[in-house]
Short mmCIF file of C-alpha atoms and ligand atoms in Angstrom, two decimals:
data_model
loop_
_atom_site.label_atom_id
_atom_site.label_comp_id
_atom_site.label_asym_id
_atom_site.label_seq_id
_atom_site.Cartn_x
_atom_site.Cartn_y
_atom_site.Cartn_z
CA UNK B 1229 -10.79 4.23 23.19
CA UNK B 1230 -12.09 7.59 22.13
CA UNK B 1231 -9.35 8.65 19.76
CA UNK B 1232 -8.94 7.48 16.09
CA UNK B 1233 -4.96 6.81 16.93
CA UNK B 1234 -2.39 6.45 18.69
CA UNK B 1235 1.21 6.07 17.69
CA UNK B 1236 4.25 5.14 19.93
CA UNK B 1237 7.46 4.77 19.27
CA UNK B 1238 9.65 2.15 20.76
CA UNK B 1239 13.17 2.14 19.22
CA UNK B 1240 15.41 3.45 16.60
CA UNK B 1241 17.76 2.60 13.96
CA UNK B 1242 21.33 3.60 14.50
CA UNK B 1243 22.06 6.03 11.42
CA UNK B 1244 18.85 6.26 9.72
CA UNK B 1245 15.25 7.52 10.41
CA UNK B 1246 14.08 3.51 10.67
CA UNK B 1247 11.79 2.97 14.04
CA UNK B 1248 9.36 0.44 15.67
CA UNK B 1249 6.57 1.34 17.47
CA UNK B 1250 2.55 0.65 17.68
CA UNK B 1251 -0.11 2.37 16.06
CA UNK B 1252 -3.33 1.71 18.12
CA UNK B 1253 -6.71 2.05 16.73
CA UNK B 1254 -10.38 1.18 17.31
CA UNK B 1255 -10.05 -2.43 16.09
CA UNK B 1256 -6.62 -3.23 17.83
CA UNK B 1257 -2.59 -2.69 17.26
CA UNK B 1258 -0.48 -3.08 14.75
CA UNK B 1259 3.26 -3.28 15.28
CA UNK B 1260 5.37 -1.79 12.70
CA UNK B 1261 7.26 -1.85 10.74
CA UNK B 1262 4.32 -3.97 9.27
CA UNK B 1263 3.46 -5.16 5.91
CA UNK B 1264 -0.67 -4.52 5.01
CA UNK B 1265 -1.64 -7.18 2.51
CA UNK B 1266 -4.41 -5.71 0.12
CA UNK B 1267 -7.63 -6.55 -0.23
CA UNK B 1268 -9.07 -4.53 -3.25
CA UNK B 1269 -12.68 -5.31 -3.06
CA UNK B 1270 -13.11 -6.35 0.76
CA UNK B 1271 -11.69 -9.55 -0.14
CA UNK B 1272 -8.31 -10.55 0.26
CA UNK B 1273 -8.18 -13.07 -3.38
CA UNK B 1274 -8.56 -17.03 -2.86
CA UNK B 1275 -8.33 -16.62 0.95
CA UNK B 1276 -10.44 -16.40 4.04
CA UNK B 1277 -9.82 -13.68 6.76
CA UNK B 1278 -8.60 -16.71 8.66
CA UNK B 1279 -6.76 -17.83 6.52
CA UNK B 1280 -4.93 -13.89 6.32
CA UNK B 1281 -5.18 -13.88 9.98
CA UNK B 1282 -2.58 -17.04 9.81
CA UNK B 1283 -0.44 -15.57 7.93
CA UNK B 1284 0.83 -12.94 10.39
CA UNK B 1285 -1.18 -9.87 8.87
CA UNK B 1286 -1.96 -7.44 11.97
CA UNK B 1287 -4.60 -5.44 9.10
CA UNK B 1288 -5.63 -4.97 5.62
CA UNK B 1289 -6.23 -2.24 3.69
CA UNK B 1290 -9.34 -1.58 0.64
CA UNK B 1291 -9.97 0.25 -2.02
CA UNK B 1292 -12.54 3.09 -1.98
CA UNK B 1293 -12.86 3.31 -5.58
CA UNK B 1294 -13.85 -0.10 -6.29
CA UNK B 1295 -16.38 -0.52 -3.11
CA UNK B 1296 -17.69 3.07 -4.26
CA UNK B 1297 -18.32 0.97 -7.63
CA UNK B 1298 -19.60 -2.33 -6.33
CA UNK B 1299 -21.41 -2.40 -4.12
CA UNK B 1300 -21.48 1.34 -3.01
CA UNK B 1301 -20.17 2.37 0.60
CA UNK B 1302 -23.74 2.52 1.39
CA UNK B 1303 -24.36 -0.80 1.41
CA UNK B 1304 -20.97 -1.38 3.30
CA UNK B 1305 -22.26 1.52 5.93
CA UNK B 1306 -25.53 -0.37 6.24
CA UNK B 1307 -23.79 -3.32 7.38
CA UNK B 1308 -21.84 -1.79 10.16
CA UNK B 1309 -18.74 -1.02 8.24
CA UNK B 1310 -16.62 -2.79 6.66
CA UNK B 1311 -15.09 -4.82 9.65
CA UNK B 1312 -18.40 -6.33 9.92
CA UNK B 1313 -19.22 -6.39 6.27
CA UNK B 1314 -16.06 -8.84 5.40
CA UNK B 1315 -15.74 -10.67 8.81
CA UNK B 1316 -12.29 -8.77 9.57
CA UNK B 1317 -12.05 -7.39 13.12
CA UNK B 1318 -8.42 -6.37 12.87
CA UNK B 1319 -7.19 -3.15 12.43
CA UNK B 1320 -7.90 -1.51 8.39
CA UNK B 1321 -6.88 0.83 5.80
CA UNK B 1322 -8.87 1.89 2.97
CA UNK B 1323 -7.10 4.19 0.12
CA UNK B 1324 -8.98 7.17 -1.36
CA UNK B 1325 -9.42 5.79 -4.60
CA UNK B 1326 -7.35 8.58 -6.27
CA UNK B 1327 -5.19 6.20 -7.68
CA UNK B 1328 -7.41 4.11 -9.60
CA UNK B 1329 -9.49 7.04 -11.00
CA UNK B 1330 -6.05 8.98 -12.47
CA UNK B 1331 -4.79 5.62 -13.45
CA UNK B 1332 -7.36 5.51 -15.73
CA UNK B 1333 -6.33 9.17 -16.95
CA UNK B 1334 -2.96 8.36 -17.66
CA UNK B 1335 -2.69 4.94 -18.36
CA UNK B 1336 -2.01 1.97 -15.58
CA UNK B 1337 1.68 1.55 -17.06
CA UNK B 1338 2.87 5.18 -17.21
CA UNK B 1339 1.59 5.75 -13.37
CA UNK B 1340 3.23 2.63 -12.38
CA UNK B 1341 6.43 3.42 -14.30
CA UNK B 1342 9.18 4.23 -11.78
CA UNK B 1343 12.53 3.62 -14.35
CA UNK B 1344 12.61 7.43 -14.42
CA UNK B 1345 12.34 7.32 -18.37
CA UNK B 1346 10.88 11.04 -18.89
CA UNK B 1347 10.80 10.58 -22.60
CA UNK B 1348 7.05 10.55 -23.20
CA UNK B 1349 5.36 13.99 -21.38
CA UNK B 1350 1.64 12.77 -20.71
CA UNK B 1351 0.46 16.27 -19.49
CA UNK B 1352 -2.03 16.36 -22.57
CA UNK B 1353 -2.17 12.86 -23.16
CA UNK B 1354 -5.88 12.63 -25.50
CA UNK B 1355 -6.93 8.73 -25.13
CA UNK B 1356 -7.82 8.70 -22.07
CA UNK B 1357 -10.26 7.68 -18.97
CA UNK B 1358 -10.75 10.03 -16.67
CA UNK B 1359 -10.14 14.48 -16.43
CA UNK B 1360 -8.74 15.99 -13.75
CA UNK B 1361 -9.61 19.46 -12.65
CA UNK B 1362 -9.39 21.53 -9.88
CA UNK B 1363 -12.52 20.60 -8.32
CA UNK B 1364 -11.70 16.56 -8.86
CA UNK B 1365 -11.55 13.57 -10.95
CA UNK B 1366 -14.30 12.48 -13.57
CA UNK B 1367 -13.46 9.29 -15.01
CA UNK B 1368 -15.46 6.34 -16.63
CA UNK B 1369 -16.03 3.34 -14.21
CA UNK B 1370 -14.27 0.86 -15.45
CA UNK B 1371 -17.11 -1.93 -15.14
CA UNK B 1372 -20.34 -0.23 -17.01
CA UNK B 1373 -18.25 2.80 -18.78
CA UNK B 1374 -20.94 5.42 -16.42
CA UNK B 1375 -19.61 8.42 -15.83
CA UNK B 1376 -18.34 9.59 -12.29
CA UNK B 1377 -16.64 12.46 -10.10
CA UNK B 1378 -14.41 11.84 -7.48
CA UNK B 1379 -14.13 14.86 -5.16
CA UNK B 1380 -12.22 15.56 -1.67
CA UNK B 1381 -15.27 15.34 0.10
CA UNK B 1382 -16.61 12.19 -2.09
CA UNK B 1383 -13.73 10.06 -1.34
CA UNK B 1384 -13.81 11.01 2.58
CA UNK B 1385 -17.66 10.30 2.48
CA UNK B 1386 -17.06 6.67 0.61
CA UNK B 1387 -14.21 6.15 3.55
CA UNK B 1388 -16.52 7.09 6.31
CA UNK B 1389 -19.06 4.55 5.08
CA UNK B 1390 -16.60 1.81 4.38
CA UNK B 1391 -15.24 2.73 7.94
CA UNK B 1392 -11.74 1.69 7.94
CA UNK B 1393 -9.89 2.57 10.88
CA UNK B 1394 -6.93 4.50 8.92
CA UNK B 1395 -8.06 6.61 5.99
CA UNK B 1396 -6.13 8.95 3.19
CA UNK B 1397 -6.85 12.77 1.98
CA UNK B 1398 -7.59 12.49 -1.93
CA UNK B 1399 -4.30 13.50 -3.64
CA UNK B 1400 -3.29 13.88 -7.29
CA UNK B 1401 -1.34 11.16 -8.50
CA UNK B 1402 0.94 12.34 -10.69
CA UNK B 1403 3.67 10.14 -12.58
CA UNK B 1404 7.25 10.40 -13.71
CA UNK B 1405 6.07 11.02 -17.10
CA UNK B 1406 4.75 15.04 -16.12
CA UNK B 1407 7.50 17.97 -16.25
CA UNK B 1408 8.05 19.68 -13.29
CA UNK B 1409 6.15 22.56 -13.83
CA UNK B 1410 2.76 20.12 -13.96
CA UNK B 1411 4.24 18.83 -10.28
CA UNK B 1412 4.38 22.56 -9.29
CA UNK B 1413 0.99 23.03 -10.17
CA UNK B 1414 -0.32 19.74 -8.98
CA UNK B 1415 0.71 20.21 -5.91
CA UNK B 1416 -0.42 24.13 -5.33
CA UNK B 1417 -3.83 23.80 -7.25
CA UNK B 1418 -4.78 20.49 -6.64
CA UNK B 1419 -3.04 17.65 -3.99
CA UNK B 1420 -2.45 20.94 -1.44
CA UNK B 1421 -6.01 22.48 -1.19
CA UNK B 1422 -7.40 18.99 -1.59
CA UNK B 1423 -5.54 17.94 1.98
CA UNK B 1424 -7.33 20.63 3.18
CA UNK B 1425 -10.74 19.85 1.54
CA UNK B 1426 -10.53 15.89 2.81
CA UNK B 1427 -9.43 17.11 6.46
CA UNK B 1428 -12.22 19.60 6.79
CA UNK B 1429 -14.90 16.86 5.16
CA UNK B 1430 -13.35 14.38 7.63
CA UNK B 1431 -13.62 16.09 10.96
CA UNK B 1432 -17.23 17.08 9.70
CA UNK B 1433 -18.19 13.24 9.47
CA UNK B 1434 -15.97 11.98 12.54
CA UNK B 1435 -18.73 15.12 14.27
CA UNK B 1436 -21.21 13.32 12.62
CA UNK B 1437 -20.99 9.64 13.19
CA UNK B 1438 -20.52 9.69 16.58
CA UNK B 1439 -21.99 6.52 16.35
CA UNK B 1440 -19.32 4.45 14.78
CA UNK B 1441 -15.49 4.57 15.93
CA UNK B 1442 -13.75 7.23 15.56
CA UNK B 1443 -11.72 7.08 12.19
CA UNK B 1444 -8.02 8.63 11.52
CA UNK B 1445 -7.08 10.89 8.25
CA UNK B 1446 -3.40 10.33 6.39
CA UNK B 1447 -2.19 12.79 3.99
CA UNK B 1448 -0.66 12.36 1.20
CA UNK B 1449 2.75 13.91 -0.16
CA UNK B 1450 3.18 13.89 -3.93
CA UNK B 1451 5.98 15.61 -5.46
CA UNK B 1452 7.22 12.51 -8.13
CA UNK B 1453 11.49 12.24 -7.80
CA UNK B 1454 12.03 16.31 -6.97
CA UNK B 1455 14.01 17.00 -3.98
CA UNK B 1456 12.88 20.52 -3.34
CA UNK B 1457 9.06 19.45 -4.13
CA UNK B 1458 8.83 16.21 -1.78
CA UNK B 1459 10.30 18.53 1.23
CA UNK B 1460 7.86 21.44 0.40
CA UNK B 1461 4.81 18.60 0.32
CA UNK B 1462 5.85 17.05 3.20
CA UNK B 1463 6.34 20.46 5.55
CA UNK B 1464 3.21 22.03 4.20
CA UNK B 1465 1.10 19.04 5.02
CA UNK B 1466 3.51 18.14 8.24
CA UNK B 1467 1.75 21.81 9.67
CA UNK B 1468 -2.07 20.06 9.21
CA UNK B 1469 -3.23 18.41 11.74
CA UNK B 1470 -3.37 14.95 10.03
CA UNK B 1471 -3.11 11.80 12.20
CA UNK B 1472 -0.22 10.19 9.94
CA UNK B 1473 1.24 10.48 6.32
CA UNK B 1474 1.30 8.55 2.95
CA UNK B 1475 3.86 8.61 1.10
CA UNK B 1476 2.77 8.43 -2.31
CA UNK B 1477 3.10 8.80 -5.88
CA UNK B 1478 5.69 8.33 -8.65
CA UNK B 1479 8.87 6.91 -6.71
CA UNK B 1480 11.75 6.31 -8.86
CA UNK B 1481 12.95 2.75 -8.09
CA UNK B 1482 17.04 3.62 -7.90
CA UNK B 1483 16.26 6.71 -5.52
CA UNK B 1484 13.25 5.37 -3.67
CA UNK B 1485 15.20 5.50 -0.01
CA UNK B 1486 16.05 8.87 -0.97
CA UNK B 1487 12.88 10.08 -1.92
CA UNK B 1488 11.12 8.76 1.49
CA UNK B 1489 14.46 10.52 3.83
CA UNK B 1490 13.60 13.36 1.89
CA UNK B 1491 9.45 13.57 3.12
CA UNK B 1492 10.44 12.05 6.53
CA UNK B 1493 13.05 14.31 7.39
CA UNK B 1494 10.57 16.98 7.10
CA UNK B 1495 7.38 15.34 8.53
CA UNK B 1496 6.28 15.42 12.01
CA UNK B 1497 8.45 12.68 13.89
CA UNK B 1498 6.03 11.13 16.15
CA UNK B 1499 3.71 10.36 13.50
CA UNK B 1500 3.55 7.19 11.49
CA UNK B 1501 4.14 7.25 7.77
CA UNK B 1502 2.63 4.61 5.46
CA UNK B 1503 4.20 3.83 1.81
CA UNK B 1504 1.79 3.15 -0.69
CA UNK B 1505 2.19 0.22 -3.21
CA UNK B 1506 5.74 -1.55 -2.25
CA UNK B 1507 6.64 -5.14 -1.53
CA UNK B 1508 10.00 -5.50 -3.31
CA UNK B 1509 12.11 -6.68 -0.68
CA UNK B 1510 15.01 -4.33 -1.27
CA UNK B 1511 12.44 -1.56 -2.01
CA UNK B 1512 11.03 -2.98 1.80
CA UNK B 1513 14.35 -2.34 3.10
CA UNK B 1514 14.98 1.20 1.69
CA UNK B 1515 11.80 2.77 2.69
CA UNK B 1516 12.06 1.23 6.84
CA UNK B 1517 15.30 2.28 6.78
CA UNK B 1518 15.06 5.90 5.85
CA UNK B 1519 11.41 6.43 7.71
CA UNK B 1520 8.40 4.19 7.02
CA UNK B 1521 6.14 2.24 9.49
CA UNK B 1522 3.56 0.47 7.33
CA UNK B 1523 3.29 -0.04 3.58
CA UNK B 1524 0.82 -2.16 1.45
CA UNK B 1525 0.84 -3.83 -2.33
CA UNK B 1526 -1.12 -6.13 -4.00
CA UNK B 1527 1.38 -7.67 -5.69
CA UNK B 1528 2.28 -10.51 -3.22
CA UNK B 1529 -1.05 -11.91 -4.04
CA UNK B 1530 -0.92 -11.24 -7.59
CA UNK B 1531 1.89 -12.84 -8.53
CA UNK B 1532 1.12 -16.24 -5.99
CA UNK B 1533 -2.49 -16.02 -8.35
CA UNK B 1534 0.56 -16.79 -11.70
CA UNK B 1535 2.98 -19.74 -10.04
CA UNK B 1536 5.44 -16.85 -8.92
CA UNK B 1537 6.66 -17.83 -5.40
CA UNK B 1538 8.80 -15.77 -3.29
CA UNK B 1539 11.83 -17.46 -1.47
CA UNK B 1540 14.98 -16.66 0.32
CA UNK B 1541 16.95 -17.48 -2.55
CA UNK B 1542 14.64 -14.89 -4.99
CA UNK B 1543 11.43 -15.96 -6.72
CA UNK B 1544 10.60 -18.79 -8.78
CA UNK B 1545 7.70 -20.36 -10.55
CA UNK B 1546 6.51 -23.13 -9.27
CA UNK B 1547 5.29 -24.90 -12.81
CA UNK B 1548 8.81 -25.25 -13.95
CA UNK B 1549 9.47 -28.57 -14.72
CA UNK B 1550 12.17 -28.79 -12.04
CA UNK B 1551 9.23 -29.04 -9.45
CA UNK B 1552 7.65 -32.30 -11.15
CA UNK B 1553 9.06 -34.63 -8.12
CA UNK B 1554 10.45 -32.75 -5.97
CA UNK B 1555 8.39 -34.22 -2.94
CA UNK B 1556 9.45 -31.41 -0.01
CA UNK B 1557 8.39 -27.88 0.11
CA UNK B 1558 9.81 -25.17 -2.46
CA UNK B 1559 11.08 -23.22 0.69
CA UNK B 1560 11.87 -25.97 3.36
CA UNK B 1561 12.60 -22.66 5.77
CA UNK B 1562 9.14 -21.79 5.13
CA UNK B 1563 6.90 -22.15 8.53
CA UNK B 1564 3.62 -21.21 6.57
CA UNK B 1565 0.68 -23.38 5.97
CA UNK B 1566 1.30 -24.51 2.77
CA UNK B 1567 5.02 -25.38 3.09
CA UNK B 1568 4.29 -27.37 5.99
CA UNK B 1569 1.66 -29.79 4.46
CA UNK B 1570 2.32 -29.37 0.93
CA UNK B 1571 5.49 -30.83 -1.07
CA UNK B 1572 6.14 -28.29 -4.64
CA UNK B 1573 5.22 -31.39 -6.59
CA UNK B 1574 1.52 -31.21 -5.59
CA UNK B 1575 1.32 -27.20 -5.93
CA UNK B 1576 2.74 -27.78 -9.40
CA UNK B 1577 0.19 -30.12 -10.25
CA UNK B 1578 -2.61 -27.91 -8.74
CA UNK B 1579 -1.18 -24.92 -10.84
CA UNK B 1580 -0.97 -27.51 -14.07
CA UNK B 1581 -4.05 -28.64 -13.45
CA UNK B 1582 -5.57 -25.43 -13.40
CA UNK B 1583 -7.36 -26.29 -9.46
CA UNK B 1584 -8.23 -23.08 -7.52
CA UNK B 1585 -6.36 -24.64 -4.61
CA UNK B 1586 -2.97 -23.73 -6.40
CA UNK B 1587 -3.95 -19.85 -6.08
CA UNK B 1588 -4.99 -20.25 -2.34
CA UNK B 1589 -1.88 -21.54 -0.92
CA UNK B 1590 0.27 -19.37 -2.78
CA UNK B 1591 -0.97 -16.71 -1.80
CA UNK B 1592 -0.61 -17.80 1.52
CA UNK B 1593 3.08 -18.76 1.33
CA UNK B 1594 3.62 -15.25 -0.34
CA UNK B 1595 2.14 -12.93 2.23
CA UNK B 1596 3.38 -15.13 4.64
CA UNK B 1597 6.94 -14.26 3.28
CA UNK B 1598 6.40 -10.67 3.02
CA UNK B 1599 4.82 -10.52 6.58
CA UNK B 1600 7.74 -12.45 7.90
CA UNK B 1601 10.04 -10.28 6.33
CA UNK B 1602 9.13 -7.71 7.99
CA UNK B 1603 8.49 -9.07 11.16
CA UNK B 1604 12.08 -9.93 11.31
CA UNK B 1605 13.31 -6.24 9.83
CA UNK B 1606 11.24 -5.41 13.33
CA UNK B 1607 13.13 -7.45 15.84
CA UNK B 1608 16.10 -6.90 14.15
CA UNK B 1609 15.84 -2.63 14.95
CA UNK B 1610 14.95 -3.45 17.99
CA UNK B 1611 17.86 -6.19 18.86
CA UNK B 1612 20.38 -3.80 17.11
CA UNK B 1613 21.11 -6.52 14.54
CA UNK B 1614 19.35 -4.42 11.18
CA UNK B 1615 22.77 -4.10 9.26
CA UNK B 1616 23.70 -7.63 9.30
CA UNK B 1617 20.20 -9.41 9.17
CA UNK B 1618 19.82 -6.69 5.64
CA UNK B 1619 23.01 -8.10 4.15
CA UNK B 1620 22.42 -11.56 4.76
CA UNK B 1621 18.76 -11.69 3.57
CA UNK B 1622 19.14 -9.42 0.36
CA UNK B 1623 23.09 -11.10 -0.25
CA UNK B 1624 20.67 -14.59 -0.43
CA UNK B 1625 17.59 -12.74 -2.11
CA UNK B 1626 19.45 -11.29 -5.02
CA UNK B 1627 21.89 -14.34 -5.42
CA UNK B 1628 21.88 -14.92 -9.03
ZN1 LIG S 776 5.56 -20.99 2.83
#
């Protein structure tokens, strides 16, 4: 295959802007709608890629910023990439790293806020980590404190030596907290021109590194919860000749399926869109239905790391004293790994006891669930059954 990707699409959702299709790239297909479990520092936590692999997962996706950290993209680039480098042949995604550097700027809480509570402006917020310009990001590393700059061409450079198969154009993250003159700006001065700026470095290294497989470019449309702004980001960078689209930023939670019709009805249709940072499964179902392909989030994995398991009646932990003897599975409809050899008494006691174990078959059970989720939201499109499978799974989800 000499081109980075390849994109088809198979069927559509009756009333909506949901599809299936296949992206193809270098290292293989992925069917989507798919779920991309995360794995921050070429390592999906407590499991092997076989272990991943058995969960469903068609690809991962990494995080520039921290391999640009530890141990450097050079040393990932040395090894052949990062397919080679981690022992994952499957298809990957690595993010730009803008997120974690502005995080830093304006505090991990305020970027992840998505209640829509506008009360605190952080536009000239003074304690912070990192200082964003026109140019690009400096920030402190969060491991030594050394300073840093993240640029376009810097984060398409780390990308090219990690080597993932999908990439993303360095963006400015901005939250709900900034007014919407700071989005205006952002989005002329800095996440606009940047697009440009990462394509331009992009094609430059593709030239380059003949080499290595060809790699594909996503950009990324900001605009926080503004109508008019998410449509101007999304035709503006819908003209560039960009392989696919994120679709990033601050998304408030009670519009989020409006906010992603709004970019998709303006993007480029036969191009797939990729949702950065969801795995809330009626946040899953808003986002498919009005226009996304792929999304990824790390919080699956997270939360299996505390006792927090998901299940089709809604989550639960599993050290609750309820679990003491119960001698089946949590989730008897589970067909993962760990529900089929394990009983919720012993994963109690592994969580209890504190035994590593506990962390690696939760997190199998939970991407296992979000994977299958999926999956099923999949077949569903394509068997014309969406609407009811959507009720019945969310009716049972959100019981209590
Ligand atoms: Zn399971």
């Amino acid at each position: 295959m000499t081109k980075a990707l390849e994109f088809t699409i198979h069927d559509r959702l009756d009333g909506a802007l949901g599809r299936t299709g296949t992206i193809t790239t270098p290292h293989g297909d992925v069917q989507t709608p798919a779920f991309i479990p995360v794995g921050t520092s070429a390592a999906m936590k407590a499991l092997t890629v076989d272990q991943l692999r058995d969960t469903g997962a068609q690809a991962m996706l990494v995080n520039a910023y921290h391999l640009y950290l530890r141990p450097g993209h050079g040393v990932i680039d040395g090894a052949g990439g990062v397919h080679d480098f981690m022992n994952w042949q499957g298809p990957t995604f690595s993010d730009s790293g803008g997120f974690q550097v502005m995080s830093l700027g304006v505090g991990f809480k305020k970027v992840v806020d998505m209640t829509g509570d506008k009360s605190t402006n952080v536009t000239r917020k003074k304690d912070k980590l990192a200082w964003i310009d026109d140019d690009g990001v400096r920030f402190k590393s969060h491991i030594d404190g050394s300073m840093h700059m993240f640029t376009p061409e810097l984060s398409m450079q780390i990308q090219h030596g990690i080597g993932a198969d999908i990439t993303f154009a360095f963006d400015e993250l901005t939250t709900l907290h900034h007014d919407y003159d700071y989005q205006i700006e952002s989005l002329e001065k800095r996440t606009h021109p940047w697009a440009a700026r990462s394509l331009a470095e992009h094609k430059r290294l593709n030239d380059e590194r003949s080499h290595r497989p060809p790699q594909a470019l996503f950009g990324v449309i900001q605009g926080a919860d503004h109508e008019d702004l998410r449509r101007q980001s999304a035709k503006y960078l819908g003209e560039m000749n960009f392989d696919g689209y994120g679709l990033g930023g601050a998304l408030r939670k009670d519009a989020i399926g409006d906010i992603v019709r709004w970019m998709c009805e303006e993007l480029p249709e036969d191009k797939p869109r990729h949702m950065l940072g969801i795995s809330e499964p009626n946040d899953i179902f808003a986002c498919i239905e009005n226009g996304a392909d792929t999304f990824d989030c790390v919080s699956p994995a997270r939360v299996a790391r505390n006792g927090a398991l998901y299940t089709k009646n809604g989550r639960i932990n599993i050290t609750r004293a309820e679990f003491a003897r119960r001698y089946e599975s949590f989730d008897v409809t589970c067909d993962c790994y760990t529900c089929k050899n394990y009983t919720a008494s012993y994963l109690r006691h592994l969580f209890q006891s504190g035994e590593i174990l506990g962390k690696t078959l939760a997190t199998i059970h939970n991407e296992r669930f979000i994977v299958r989720l999926v999956d099923n939201i999949r077949t569903s499109i394509a068997d014309g059954t969406y609407y009811d499978f959507k009720k019945d799974f969310l009716n049972s989800y959100y019981s209590d």
